[in-house]
Tab-separated table of C-alpha atoms in Angstrom:
chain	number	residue	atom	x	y	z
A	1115	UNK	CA	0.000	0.000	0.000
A	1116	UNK	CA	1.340	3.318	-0.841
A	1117	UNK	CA	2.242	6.078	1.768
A	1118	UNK	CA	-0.381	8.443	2.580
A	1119	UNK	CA	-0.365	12.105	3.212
A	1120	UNK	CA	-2.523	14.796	4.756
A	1121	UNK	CA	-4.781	16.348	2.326
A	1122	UNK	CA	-7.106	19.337	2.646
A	1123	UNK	CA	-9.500	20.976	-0.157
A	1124	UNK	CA	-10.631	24.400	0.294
A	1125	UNK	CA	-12.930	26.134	-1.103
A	1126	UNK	CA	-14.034	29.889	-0.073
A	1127	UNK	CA	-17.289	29.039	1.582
A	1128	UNK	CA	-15.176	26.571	3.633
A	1129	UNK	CA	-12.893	23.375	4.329
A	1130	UNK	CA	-14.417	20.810	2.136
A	1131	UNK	CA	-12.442	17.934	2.905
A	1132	UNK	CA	-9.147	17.156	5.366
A	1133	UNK	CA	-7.883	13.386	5.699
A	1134	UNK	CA	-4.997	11.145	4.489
A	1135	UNK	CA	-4.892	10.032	1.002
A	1136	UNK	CA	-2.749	8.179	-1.143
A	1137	UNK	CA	-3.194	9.871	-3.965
A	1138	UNK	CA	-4.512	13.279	-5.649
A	1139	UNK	CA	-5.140	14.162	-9.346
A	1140	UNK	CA	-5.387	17.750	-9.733
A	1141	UNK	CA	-6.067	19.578	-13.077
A	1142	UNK	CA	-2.919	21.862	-13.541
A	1143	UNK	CA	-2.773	24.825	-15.789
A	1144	UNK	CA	0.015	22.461	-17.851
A	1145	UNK	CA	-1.879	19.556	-17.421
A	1146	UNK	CA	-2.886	16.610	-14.887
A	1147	UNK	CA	-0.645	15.951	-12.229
A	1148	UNK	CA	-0.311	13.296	-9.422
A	1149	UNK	CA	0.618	14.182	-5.912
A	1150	UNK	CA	1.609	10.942	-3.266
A	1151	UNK	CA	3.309	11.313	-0.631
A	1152	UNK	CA	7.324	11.832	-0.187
A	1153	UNK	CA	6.493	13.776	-3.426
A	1154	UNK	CA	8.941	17.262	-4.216
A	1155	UNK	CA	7.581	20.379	-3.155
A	1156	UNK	CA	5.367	21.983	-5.960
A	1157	UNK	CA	2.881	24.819	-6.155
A	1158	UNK	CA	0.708	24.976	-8.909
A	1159	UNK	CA	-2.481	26.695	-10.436
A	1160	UNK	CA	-5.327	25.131	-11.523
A	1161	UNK	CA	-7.635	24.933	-14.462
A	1162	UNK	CA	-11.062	23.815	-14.095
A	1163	UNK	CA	-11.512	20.033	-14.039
A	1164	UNK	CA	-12.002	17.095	-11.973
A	1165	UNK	CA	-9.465	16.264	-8.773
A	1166	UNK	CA	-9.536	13.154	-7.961
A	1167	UNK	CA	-8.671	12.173	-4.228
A	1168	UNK	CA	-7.610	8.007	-3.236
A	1169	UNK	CA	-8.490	8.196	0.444
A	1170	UNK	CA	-6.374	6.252	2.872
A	1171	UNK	CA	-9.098	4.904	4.651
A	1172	UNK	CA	-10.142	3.545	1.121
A	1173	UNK	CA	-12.458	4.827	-1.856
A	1174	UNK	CA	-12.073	7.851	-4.231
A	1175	UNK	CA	-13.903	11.049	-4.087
A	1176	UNK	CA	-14.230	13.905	-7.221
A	1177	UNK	CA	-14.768	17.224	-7.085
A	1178	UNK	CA	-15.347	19.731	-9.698
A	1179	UNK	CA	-12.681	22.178	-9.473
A	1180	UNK	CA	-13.270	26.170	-11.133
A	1181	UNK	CA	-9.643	26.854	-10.571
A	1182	UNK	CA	-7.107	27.960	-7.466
A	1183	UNK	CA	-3.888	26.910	-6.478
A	1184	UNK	CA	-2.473	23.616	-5.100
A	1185	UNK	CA	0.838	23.326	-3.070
A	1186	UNK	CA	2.395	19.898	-2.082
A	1187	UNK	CA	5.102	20.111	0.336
A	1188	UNK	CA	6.395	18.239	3.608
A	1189	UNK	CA	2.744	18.191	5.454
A	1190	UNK	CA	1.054	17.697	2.588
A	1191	UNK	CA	-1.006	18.355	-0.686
A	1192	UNK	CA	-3.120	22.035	0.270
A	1193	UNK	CA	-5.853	22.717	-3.200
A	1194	UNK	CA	-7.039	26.254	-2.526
A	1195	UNK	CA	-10.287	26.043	-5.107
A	1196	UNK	CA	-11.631	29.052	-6.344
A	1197	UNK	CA	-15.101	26.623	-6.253
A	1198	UNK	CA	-15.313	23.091	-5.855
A	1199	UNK	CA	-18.255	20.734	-6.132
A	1200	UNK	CA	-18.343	16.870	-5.612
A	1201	UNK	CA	-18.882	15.772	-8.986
A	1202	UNK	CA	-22.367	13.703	-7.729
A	1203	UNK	CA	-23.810	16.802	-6.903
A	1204	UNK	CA	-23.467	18.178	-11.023
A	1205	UNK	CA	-26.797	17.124	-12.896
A	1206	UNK	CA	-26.832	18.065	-16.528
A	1207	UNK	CA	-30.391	19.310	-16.525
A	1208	UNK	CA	-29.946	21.581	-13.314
A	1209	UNK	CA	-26.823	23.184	-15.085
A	1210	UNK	CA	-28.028	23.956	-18.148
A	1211	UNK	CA	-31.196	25.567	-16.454
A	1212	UNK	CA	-28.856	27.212	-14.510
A	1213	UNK	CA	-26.832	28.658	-17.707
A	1214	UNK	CA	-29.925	30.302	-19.354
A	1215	UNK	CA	-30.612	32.285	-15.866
A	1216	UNK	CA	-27.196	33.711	-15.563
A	1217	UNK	CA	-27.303	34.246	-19.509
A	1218	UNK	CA	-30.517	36.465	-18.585
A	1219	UNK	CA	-28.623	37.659	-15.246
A	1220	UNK	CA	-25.903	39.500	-17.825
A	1221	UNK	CA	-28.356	40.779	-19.792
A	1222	UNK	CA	-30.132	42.418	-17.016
A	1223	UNK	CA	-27.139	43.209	-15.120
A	1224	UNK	CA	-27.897	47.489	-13.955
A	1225	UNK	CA	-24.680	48.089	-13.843
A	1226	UNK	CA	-20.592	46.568	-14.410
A	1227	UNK	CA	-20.265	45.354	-11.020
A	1228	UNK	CA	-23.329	43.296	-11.540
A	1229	UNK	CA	-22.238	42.250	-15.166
A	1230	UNK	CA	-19.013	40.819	-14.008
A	1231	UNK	CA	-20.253	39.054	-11.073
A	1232	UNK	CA	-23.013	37.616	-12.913
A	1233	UNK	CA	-20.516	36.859	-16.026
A	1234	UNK	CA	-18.784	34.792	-13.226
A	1235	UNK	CA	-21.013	32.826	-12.097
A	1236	UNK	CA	-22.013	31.777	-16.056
A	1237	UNK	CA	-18.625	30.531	-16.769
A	1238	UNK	CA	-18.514	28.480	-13.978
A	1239	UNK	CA	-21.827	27.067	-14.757
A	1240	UNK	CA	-20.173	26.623	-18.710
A	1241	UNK	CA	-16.790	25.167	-16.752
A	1242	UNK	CA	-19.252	22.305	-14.666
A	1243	UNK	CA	-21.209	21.974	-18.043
A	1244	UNK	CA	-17.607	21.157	-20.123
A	1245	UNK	CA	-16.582	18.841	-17.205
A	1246	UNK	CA	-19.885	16.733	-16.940
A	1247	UNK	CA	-19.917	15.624	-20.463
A	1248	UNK	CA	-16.670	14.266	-20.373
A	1249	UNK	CA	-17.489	12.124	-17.160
C-alpha cells in the first residue's frame, strides 16, 4: 500500500475535505498531475476540471474544481479552489437551467459590477457543463 499524506481541499465558503490520502489528481494549468506522498515540493495553479482524491481509509472522491492553487510540500497536498463541487452533486439538466438564468442575469445586469459578477457565475456554470460531459 502506498504512503499516505494529509490532504485538505478548500474552497471559499469553507474546508471541504481534510484526511490522508494516497493519492490526488489535480487539473494543472500544464496539465494533470499526481501528488503521493514523499512527493517534491510543488505549487501549482489550476484549471477547471475534476481532482480526484484516493483516500487512505479507502475509496475515491471527485470534485469539480473552477480553478485555485495547489501546493504539495512536507505536510502535505493544500488545493485552494476558487469553487469546488463533488462531482455527484453536477446534474446536466440543473446546469443547463442554470446557464440560461445567468445568460438572462448579464443581460439584465444594472450596472458593471453586476455584469461581471453575474458573467462569473455563467462561466462556472459553462466550466461544470464542459466537465460533466466528459465524465
Amino acid at each position: 500500500m502506498a504512503g499516505a499524506f494529509q490532504f485538505e481541499l478548500v474552497s471559499p465558503e469553507r474546508l471541504l475535505l481534510s484526511e490522508e490520502a494516497t493519492e490526488v489528481v489535480v487539473p494543472g494549468a500544464e496539465g494533470e498531475f499526481g501528488i503521493m506522498a514523499g512527493h517534491a515540493p510543488v505549487m501549482s495553479t489550476m484549471r477547471p476540471g475534476v481532482l480526484r482524491v484516493v483516500r487512505a481509509a479507502g475509496g475515491t472522491e471527485r470534485y469539480f474544481i473552477r480553478g485555485g492553487f495547489a501546493e504539495a510540500g512536507p505536510k502535505g497536498l493544500t488545493v485552494l479552489a476558487e469553487m469546488a463541487v463533488p462531482v455527484e452533486d453536477l446534474k446536466a439538466d440543473e446546469i443547463a437551467s442554470q446557464i440560461r438564468d445567468a445568460e438572462e442575469d448579464v443581460r439584465d445586469a444594472k450596472d458593471e459590477a453586476s455584469r461581471e459578477r453575474a458573467a462569473t457565475v455563467l462561466q462556472q456554470l459553462r466550466d461544470a457543463e464542459t466537465v460533466l460531459k466528459t465524465l
